[in-house]
Amino acid sequence: MGLKSWRAARRRRKEEALERPRYGWIWKPLLALVGLYLLVSVALGIWWSQPPASFDVEQATLERRGEAAYAPGARGTVSVATLAQSVATLLEKPGGYLRNDIAPPGVWLDNMPSWELGVLEESRRLALALPQMAGGDSAALVEAREALLGDDRDWLYPSTEQRLEEAVAALDRQLAALDDPEAGFPPGAGLGSWLASVAEGLDDLALRLAASVGGHEALTELAVDTESLPPPTPWYRVDNIFFEARGSGWALARLLEGVQRDQADVLDEAGVRGEWERLLAELEMTQRRLWSPVVLNGSGFGVFANHSLVMALHMTRARDLAASLAERLAEPPVALAAPAETGEALPEESVELSEPVEPPVESVERLEEGVVEPPPEALAAPEA
């Protein structure tokens, strides 16, 4: 009896399993897929969060000019090419442009989107200053400026990526126009106003970084007016401002190198080459490797570092150097300006020397008399 009842119970269990199947097993592969997706997303997020390496401005200029690189370009060629390459880096780096992502893993990241904002802000400042530096506006510069000033979080059409591509294409057209030596930038034009706007941006970053510092007593050495500080930065936004400052330092260092190649004679004439190099060195200090996995805000000589305070120090020094350069380069050096630009008339002596001068009549007559003298007897023709 026991064996028969056991077999009957087993048969009923099989019938119930066929009539009412259980799908508990399906959760296992689903959980495995979700776990794999999260693992891949984390790996991509770590890879995409690595800032791109700096590029050589002269090499970038040669590559962007193509076949025209065999001939020398006009003044401003390296500046425009460096700006185009900086904007193109936002599209070509690992992960592309992440600031407008609405899906993982880009939507989870905040350090790299903040870095992209810093690069974009410095690119906008130079794009706004290019017409004055070029001595006049052009259709290509207008298109590049409008494309860069668009919303940096648009993901619908036209997305931010599309506008950045339009800006790069417009800057490449302006670069092709600079193949003509007559289309070069005036010496030193617009440098002062561009550096003044750069100093304002660095001052804003320094203030926001200082607001991330816990105690105001640490700001005394930075010459920061604590009363003008913005509201304290929330703890979850401290790293955003830090990486925005790193992005600004990365882009500004590249743009300053490009402008230095084009305006080297202007900087030497104004005697600001050393100050310009110190500004570049200060910005390069902002790109040192961050050994901590998170941005720390320690105090004094404690166990933890204060990354925001150190970055604020570099931004403050760079701000002071940029403001000093803006004052000294407010006016282009007179020695490098063309006569039409200086508005000075040529002296009368140079005008007289530029016209052909005829010899006096008396000297011409004497020259003719000397030529018609008879030859010596030894050289006379023999008689027939």
CSV table of C-alpha atoms in Angstrom, one decimal:
chain,number,residue,atom,x,y,z
A,1,MET,CA,0.0,0.0,0.0
A,2,GLY,CA,2.8,2.4,0.9
A,3,LEU,CA,4.5,1.9,-2.5
A,4,LYS,CA,1.3,2.4,-4.4
A,5,SER,CA,0.4,5.6,-2.6
A,6,TRP,CA,4.0,7.0,-3.1
A,7,ARG,CA,3.7,6.3,-6.8
A,8,ALA,CA,0.3,7.9,-7.0
A,9,ALA,CA,1.5,11.0,-5.2
A,10,ARG,CA,4.5,11.2,-7.5
A,11,ARG,CA,2.2,11.0,-10.6
A,12,ARG,CA,0.0,13.7,-9.2
A,13,ARG,CA,3.0,16.0,-8.7
A,14,LYS,CA,4.0,15.5,-12.3
A,15,GLU,CA,0.5,16.3,-13.5
A,16,GLU,CA,0.4,19.4,-11.5
A,17,ALA,CA,3.7,20.6,-12.8
A,18,LEU,CA,2.5,20.1,-16.4
A,19,GLU,CA,-0.8,21.8,-15.7
A,20,ARG,CA,0.6,24.7,-13.7
A,21,PRO,CA,4.2,25.2,-14.7
A,22,ARG,CA,6.4,27.3,-12.5
A,23,TYR,CA,8.7,30.0,-14.0
A,24,GLY,CA,11.0,30.6,-11.0
A,25,TRP,CA,14.0,29.5,-13.1
A,26,ILE,CA,13.6,32.4,-15.4
A,27,TRP,CA,14.9,34.9,-12.8
A,28,LYS,CA,18.3,33.4,-12.7
A,29,PRO,CA,19.3,34.3,-16.3
A,30,LEU,CA,17.6,37.7,-15.9
A,31,LEU,CA,19.7,38.4,-12.7
A,32,ALA,CA,22.8,37.3,-14.6
A,33,LEU,CA,22.1,39.7,-17.4
A,34,VAL,CA,21.4,42.6,-15.1
A,35,GLY,CA,24.6,41.8,-13.2
A,36,LEU,CA,26.6,41.7,-16.4
A,37,TYR,CA,25.1,45.0,-17.6
A,38,LEU,CA,26.0,46.7,-14.3
A,39,LEU,CA,29.5,45.3,-14.5
A,40,VAL,CA,30.0,46.6,-18.0
A,41,SER,CA,28.5,49.9,-17.1
A,42,VAL,CA,30.9,50.4,-14.1
A,43,ALA,CA,33.9,49.4,-16.3
A,44,LEU,CA,32.8,51.9,-19.0
A,45,GLY,CA,32.1,54.6,-16.4
A,46,ILE,CA,35.7,54.2,-15.1
A,47,TRP,CA,37.2,54.3,-18.6
A,48,TRP,CA,35.1,57.3,-19.7
A,49,SER,CA,35.9,59.3,-16.6
A,50,GLN,CA,39.6,59.4,-17.5
A,51,PRO,CA,40.5,62.8,-19.0
A,52,PRO,CA,42.1,62.8,-22.4
A,53,ALA,CA,45.8,63.5,-22.8
A,54,SER,CA,46.9,67.0,-23.9
A,55,PHE,CA,47.8,67.4,-27.6
A,56,ASP,CA,50.6,69.3,-29.4
A,57,VAL,CA,49.2,72.5,-30.9
A,58,GLU,CA,51.6,72.5,-33.8
A,59,GLN,CA,51.0,68.9,-34.7
A,60,ALA,CA,47.2,69.5,-34.5
A,61,THR,CA,47.6,72.5,-36.7
A,62,LEU,CA,49.4,70.5,-39.4
A,63,GLU,CA,46.8,67.8,-39.3
A,64,ARG,CA,43.9,70.1,-39.6
A,65,ARG,CA,45.4,72.1,-42.4
A,66,GLY,CA,46.1,69.0,-44.5
A,67,GLU,CA,47.9,69.7,-47.8
A,68,ALA,CA,48.0,73.4,-47.1
A,69,ALA,CA,50.4,72.7,-44.2
A,70,TYR,CA,53.3,72.7,-46.7
A,71,ALA,CA,52.9,76.5,-47.0
A,72,PRO,CA,53.2,78.8,-44.1
A,73,GLY,CA,49.9,80.1,-42.7
A,74,ALA,CA,48.9,83.6,-41.7
A,75,ARG,CA,48.9,84.9,-38.2
A,76,GLY,CA,46.0,83.3,-36.2
A,77,THR,CA,46.3,79.9,-37.9
A,78,VAL,CA,47.5,78.1,-34.8
A,79,SER,CA,44.9,79.8,-32.5
A,80,VAL,CA,42.0,78.8,-34.7
A,81,ALA,CA,43.3,75.2,-35.2
A,82,THR,CA,43.9,74.8,-31.4
A,83,LEU,CA,40.3,75.9,-30.7
A,84,ALA,CA,38.9,73.5,-33.3
A,85,GLN,CA,41.0,70.6,-31.8
A,86,SER,CA,39.9,71.5,-28.3
A,87,VAL,CA,36.2,71.3,-29.3
A,88,ALA,CA,36.8,68.1,-31.3
A,89,THR,CA,38.4,66.5,-28.3
A,90,LEU,CA,35.0,66.7,-26.5
A,91,LEU,CA,33.6,64.5,-29.3
A,92,GLU,CA,36.5,62.1,-29.9
A,93,LYS,CA,37.5,61.2,-26.4
A,94,PRO,CA,36.4,57.9,-24.9
A,95,GLY,CA,32.6,57.9,-24.5
A,96,GLY,CA,32.2,61.1,-26.6
A,97,TYR,CA,30.3,64.0,-25.2
A,98,LEU,CA,28.7,62.8,-21.9
A,99,ARG,CA,27.1,65.9,-20.5
A,100,ASN,CA,23.8,65.4,-22.2
A,101,ASP,CA,23.5,61.6,-21.7
A,102,ILE,CA,20.2,60.3,-20.4
A,103,ALA,CA,21.1,56.6,-20.2
A,104,PRO,CA,23.6,54.6,-18.1
A,105,PRO,CA,26.5,54.8,-17.7
A,106,GLY,CA,26.8,58.4,-18.8
A,107,VAL,CA,23.8,59.5,-16.7
A,108,TRP,CA,25.5,58.2,-13.6
A,109,LEU,CA,28.7,60.2,-14.1
A,110,ASP,CA,29.3,63.7,-12.9
A,111,ASN,CA,33.1,64.3,-12.9
A,112,MET,CA,33.6,64.0,-16.7
A,113,PRO,CA,30.5,66.1,-17.6
A,114,SER,CA,31.9,68.8,-15.2
A,115,TRP,CA,35.3,68.5,-16.9
A,116,GLU,CA,33.5,69.0,-20.3
A,117,LEU,CA,31.8,72.1,-19.0
A,118,GLY,CA,35.2,73.7,-18.1
A,119,VAL,CA,36.5,73.0,-21.6
A,120,LEU,CA,33.4,74.3,-23.2
A,121,GLU,CA,33.5,77.5,-21.2
A,122,GLU,CA,37.1,78.3,-22.2
A,123,SER,CA,36.3,77.5,-25.9
A,124,ARG,CA,33.3,79.9,-25.7
A,125,ARG,CA,35.5,82.7,-24.4
A,126,LEU,CA,38.0,82.4,-27.2
A,127,ALA,CA,35.2,82.1,-29.8
A,128,LEU,CA,33.7,85.3,-28.5
A,129,ALA,CA,37.1,87.1,-28.7
A,130,LEU,CA,38.1,85.8,-32.2
A,131,PRO,CA,36.4,88.5,-34.2
A,132,GLN,CA,38.3,91.2,-32.4
A,133,MET,CA,41.5,89.3,-32.6
A,134,ALA,CA,40.9,88.7,-36.3
A,135,GLY,CA,40.2,92.4,-37.0
A,136,GLY,CA,36.7,91.7,-38.2
A,137,ASP,CA,33.8,89.2,-38.1
A,138,SER,CA,33.2,86.6,-40.7
A,139,ALA,CA,30.4,84.1,-41.5
A,140,ALA,CA,32.6,81.2,-40.3
A,141,LEU,CA,33.3,82.8,-36.9
A,142,VAL,CA,29.7,83.8,-36.4
A,143,GLU,CA,28.5,80.2,-37.1
A,144,ALA,CA,31.2,78.8,-34.7
A,145,ARG,CA,30.2,81.2,-32.0
A,146,GLU,CA,26.5,80.5,-32.2
A,147,ALA,CA,27.1,76.8,-32.2
A,148,LEU,CA,29.3,76.9,-29.1
A,149,LEU,CA,26.9,79.2,-27.2
A,150,GLY,CA,24.0,76.6,-27.4
A,151,ASP,CA,22.6,74.6,-24.6
A,152,ASP,CA,25.2,72.1,-23.4
A,153,ARG,CA,22.6,69.5,-22.3
A,154,ASP,CA,20.5,69.2,-25.4
A,155,TRP,CA,20.0,65.6,-26.4
A,156,LEU,CA,17.1,66.1,-28.9
A,157,TYR,CA,17.6,67.4,-32.4
A,158,PRO,CA,19.7,69.5,-32.8
A,159,SER,CA,21.8,67.8,-30.0
A,160,THR,CA,24.9,69.3,-28.5
A,161,GLU,CA,27.0,66.9,-30.4
A,162,GLN,CA,25.6,68.2,-33.7
A,163,ARG,CA,26.3,71.8,-32.7
A,164,LEU,CA,29.8,71.0,-31.7
A,165,GLU,CA,30.4,69.3,-35.1
A,166,GLU,CA,29.1,72.5,-36.8
A,167,ALA,CA,31.5,74.6,-34.7
A,168,VAL,CA,34.4,72.5,-35.7
A,169,ALA,CA,33.5,72.6,-39.4
A,170,ALA,CA,33.1,76.4,-39.2
A,171,LEU,CA,36.5,76.8,-37.6
A,172,ASP,CA,38.1,74.6,-40.2
A,173,ARG,CA,36.6,76.9,-42.9
A,174,GLN,CA,38.1,79.9,-41.1
A,175,LEU,CA,41.4,78.0,-40.9
A,176,ALA,CA,41.3,77.4,-44.7
A,177,ALA,CA,40.8,81.2,-45.2
A,178,LEU,CA,43.9,81.9,-43.2
A,179,ASP,CA,46.0,80.1,-45.9
A,180,ASP,CA,46.1,83.5,-47.6
A,181,PRO,CA,48.9,85.5,-46.0
A,182,GLU,CA,46.9,88.7,-46.4
A,183,ALA,CA,44.1,87.4,-44.2
A,184,GLY,CA,46.2,87.1,-41.0
A,185,PHE,CA,45.3,88.6,-37.7
A,186,PRO,CA,46.5,92.0,-36.7
A,187,PRO,CA,49.4,91.9,-34.3
A,188,GLY,CA,48.2,91.7,-30.7
A,189,ALA,CA,44.6,92.7,-31.5
A,190,GLY,CA,42.0,91.6,-28.9
A,191,LEU,CA,44.6,89.9,-26.6
A,192,GLY,CA,43.9,92.2,-23.7
A,193,SER,CA,40.1,91.8,-23.8
A,194,TRP,CA,40.4,88.0,-24.1
A,195,LEU,CA,42.7,87.7,-21.2
A,196,ALA,CA,40.5,90.0,-19.1
A,197,SER,CA,37.5,87.6,-19.7
A,198,VAL,CA,39.8,84.7,-18.9
A,199,ALA,CA,40.7,86.4,-15.6
A,200,GLU,CA,37.0,86.8,-14.7
A,201,GLY,CA,36.3,83.2,-15.4
A,202,LEU,CA,39.2,82.1,-13.2
A,203,ASP,CA,38.1,84.4,-10.4
A,204,ASP,CA,34.6,82.8,-10.5
A,205,LEU,CA,36.1,79.4,-10.3
A,206,ALA,CA,38.4,80.4,-7.4
A,207,LEU,CA,35.4,81.8,-5.5
A,208,ARG,CA,33.3,78.6,-6.0
A,209,LEU,CA,36.3,76.4,-5.0
A,210,ALA,CA,36.8,78.6,-1.9
A,211,ALA,CA,33.2,78.1,-1.0
A,212,SER,CA,33.8,74.4,-0.8
A,213,VAL,CA,36.4,74.9,1.9
A,214,GLY,CA,35.1,74.2,5.3
A,215,GLY,CA,36.8,76.9,7.4
A,216,HIS,CA,37.2,80.5,6.1
A,217,GLU,CA,40.5,80.9,8.1
A,218,ALA,CA,42.2,78.8,5.4
A,219,LEU,CA,41.4,81.4,2.8
A,220,THR,CA,43.5,84.2,4.2
A,221,GLU,CA,46.5,83.3,2.1
A,222,LEU,CA,44.4,83.3,-1.1
A,223,ALA,CA,43.4,87.0,-0.7
A,224,VAL,CA,39.8,85.9,-1.0
A,225,ASP,CA,37.1,88.2,0.4
A,226,THR,CA,35.1,85.8,2.5
A,227,GLU,CA,32.1,88.2,2.4
A,228,SER,CA,31.9,87.8,-1.4
A,229,LEU,CA,31.9,84.1,-1.4
A,230,PRO,CA,28.8,82.3,-2.8
A,231,PRO,CA,26.7,80.0,-0.6
A,232,PRO,CA,28.5,76.9,0.8
A,233,THR,CA,28.8,74.2,-1.8
A,234,PRO,CA,26.8,71.0,-1.0
A,235,TRP,CA,29.0,68.0,-0.3
A,236,TYR,CA,27.8,66.2,-3.4
A,237,ARG,CA,28.8,69.1,-5.7
A,238,VAL,CA,32.3,69.6,-4.4
A,239,ASP,CA,33.8,67.2,-6.9
A,240,ASN,CA,31.8,68.8,-9.8
A,241,ILE,CA,33.4,72.2,-9.2
A,242,PHE,CA,36.8,70.7,-8.8
A,243,PHE,CA,36.7,68.8,-12.1
A,244,GLU,CA,35.2,71.9,-13.9
A,245,ALA,CA,38.3,73.8,-12.8
A,246,ARG,CA,40.5,70.9,-14.1
A,247,GLY,CA,38.7,71.1,-17.5
A,248,SER,CA,39.2,74.9,-17.6
A,249,GLY,CA,42.9,74.5,-16.8
A,250,TRP,CA,43.3,71.8,-19.5
A,251,ALA,CA,41.6,73.8,-22.3
A,252,LEU,CA,43.1,77.2,-21.3
A,253,ALA,CA,46.6,75.8,-21.3
A,254,ARG,CA,46.1,74.5,-24.9
A,255,LEU,CA,44.6,77.8,-26.1
A,256,LEU,CA,47.3,79.9,-24.5
A,257,GLU,CA,49.9,77.7,-26.3
A,258,GLY,CA,48.2,78.3,-29.6
A,259,VAL,CA,47.9,82.0,-29.2
A,260,GLN,CA,51.6,82.1,-28.1
A,261,ARG,CA,52.6,80.6,-31.4
A,262,ASP,CA,50.8,83.2,-33.3
A,263,GLN,CA,51.7,86.2,-31.2
A,264,ALA,CA,55.3,85.4,-30.2
A,265,ASP,CA,56.6,88.7,-31.6
A,266,VAL,CA,53.9,90.6,-29.8
A,267,LEU,CA,54.8,89.0,-26.5
A,268,ASP,CA,58.5,89.6,-26.9
A,269,GLU,CA,57.9,93.2,-27.9
A,270,ALA,CA,55.7,93.8,-24.8
A,271,GLY,CA,58.2,92.0,-22.6
A,272,VAL,CA,55.6,89.5,-21.2
A,273,ARG,CA,57.0,86.2,-22.4
A,274,GLY,CA,58.1,85.2,-18.9
A,275,GLU,CA,54.8,86.1,-17.4
A,276,TRP,CA,53.0,84.2,-20.1
A,277,GLU,CA,55.1,81.1,-19.4
A,278,ARG,CA,54.3,81.4,-15.6
A,279,LEU,CA,50.6,81.4,-16.4
A,280,LEU,CA,51.0,78.2,-18.5
A,281,ALA,CA,53.0,76.6,-15.7
A,282,GLU,CA,50.3,77.4,-13.2
A,283,LEU,CA,47.6,75.9,-15.3
A,284,GLU,CA,49.7,72.8,-15.9
A,285,MET,CA,49.8,72.4,-12.1
A,286,THR,CA,46.1,71.9,-12.1
A,287,GLN,CA,46.5,68.8,-14.2
A,288,ARG,CA,48.5,66.8,-11.8
A,289,ARG,CA,47.3,63.3,-11.1
A,290,LEU,CA,44.6,62.9,-8.4
A,291,TRP,CA,45.7,59.9,-6.3
A,292,SER,CA,42.5,59.8,-4.2
A,293,PRO,CA,39.4,58.1,-5.7
A,294,VAL,CA,37.3,61.1,-4.4
A,295,VAL,CA,37.8,64.8,-3.9
A,296,LEU,CA,38.8,65.4,-0.3
A,297,ASN,CA,38.3,68.5,1.8
A,298,GLY,CA,40.6,68.0,4.8
A,299,SER,CA,42.0,70.7,7.0
A,300,GLY,CA,45.4,71.9,8.0
A,301,PHE,CA,48.1,69.2,8.3
A,302,GLY,CA,45.5,66.5,8.9
A,303,VAL,CA,45.3,63.0,7.5
A,304,PHE,CA,43.2,64.0,4.5
A,305,ALA,CA,44.2,66.5,1.9
A,306,ASN,CA,42.1,69.6,0.9
A,307,HIS,CA,41.9,69.3,-2.9
A,308,SER,CA,39.5,72.3,-3.3
A,309,LEU,CA,41.8,74.6,-1.4
A,310,VAL,CA,44.9,73.6,-3.5
A,311,MET,CA,42.9,74.1,-6.7
A,312,ALA,CA,41.6,77.4,-5.5
A,313,LEU,CA,45.2,78.5,-4.9
A,314,HIS,CA,46.2,77.6,-8.5
A,315,MET,CA,43.2,79.4,-9.9
A,316,THR,CA,43.9,82.5,-7.8
A,317,ARG,CA,47.5,82.7,-9.1
A,318,ALA,CA,46.4,82.1,-12.7
A,319,ARG,CA,43.8,84.8,-12.3
A,320,ASP,CA,46.3,87.4,-11.1
A,321,LEU,CA,48.7,86.5,-13.9
A,322,ALA,CA,45.9,86.7,-16.5
A,323,ALA,CA,44.8,90.1,-15.2
A,324,SER,CA,48.3,91.4,-15.3
A,325,LEU,CA,48.8,90.3,-18.9
A,326,ALA,CA,45.5,91.8,-19.9
A,327,GLU,CA,46.6,95.2,-18.6
A,328,ARG,CA,50.0,95.0,-20.4
A,329,LEU,CA,48.5,93.8,-23.6
A,330,ALA,CA,45.5,96.1,-23.7
A,331,GLU,CA,47.1,98.0,-26.6
A,332,PRO,CA,49.1,96.3,-29.4
A,333,PRO,CA,52.8,97.2,-29.5
A,334,VAL,CA,53.3,100.2,-31.7
A,335,ALA,CA,56.5,98.8,-33.2
A,336,LEU,CA,54.6,95.9,-34.8
A,337,ALA,CA,51.6,97.8,-36.0
A,338,ALA,CA,51.3,98.8,-39.7
A,339,PRO,CA,51.4,102.5,-40.6
A,340,ALA,CA,47.7,102.4,-41.5
A,341,GLU,CA,46.9,101.0,-38.1
A,342,THR,CA,48.9,103.5,-36.1
A,343,GLY,CA,47.5,106.4,-38.1
A,344,GLU,CA,50.9,108.2,-38.4
A,345,ALA,CA,51.9,109.8,-41.6
A,346,LEU,CA,55.2,108.9,-43.2
A,347,PRO,CA,57.9,111.6,-42.7
A,348,GLU,CA,58.7,113.8,-45.7
A,349,GLU,CA,62.2,112.6,-46.0
A,350,SER,CA,61.0,109.0,-46.6
A,351,VAL,CA,58.6,110.3,-49.3
A,352,GLU,CA,61.3,112.1,-51.0
A,353,LEU,CA,63.6,109.1,-51.0
A,354,SER,CA,60.9,106.9,-52.4
A,355,GLU,CA,60.7,109.0,-55.6
A,356,PRO,CA,63.5,108.7,-58.3
A,357,VAL,CA,66.0,111.5,-58.1
A,358,GLU,CA,67.5,112.8,-61.4
A,359,PRO,CA,71.1,114.1,-61.4
A,360,PRO,CA,71.7,117.8,-62.0
A,361,VAL,CA,72.1,119.1,-65.6
A,362,GLU,CA,75.7,120.3,-65.0
A,363,SER,CA,76.9,116.9,-63.9
A,364,VAL,CA,75.4,115.3,-67.0
A,365,GLU,CA,77.1,117.8,-69.3
A,366,ARG,CA,80.4,117.2,-67.6
A,367,LEU,CA,80.0,113.5,-68.0
A,368,GLU,CA,79.3,113.9,-71.8
A,369,GLU,CA,82.4,116.1,-72.2
A,370,GLY,CA,84.6,113.5,-70.5
A,371,VAL,CA,83.3,110.8,-72.8
A,372,VAL,CA,84.1,112.6,-76.1
A,373,GLU,CA,87.8,113.1,-75.4
A,374,PRO,CA,90.0,111.7,-78.2
A,375,PRO,CA,91.7,108.4,-77.6
A,376,PRO,CA,95.5,108.2,-77.1
A,377,GLU,CA,97.8,108.0,-80.2
A,378,ALA,CA,98.9,104.5,-79.4
A,379,LEU,CA,95.4,103.3,-79.7
A,380,ALA,CA,94.6,105.2,-82.9
A,381,ALA,CA,93.5,103.3,-85.9
A,382,PRO,CA,96.3,102.7,-88.5
A,383,GLU,CA,96.2,104.7,-91.7
A,384,ALA,CA,94.9,102.9,-94.7
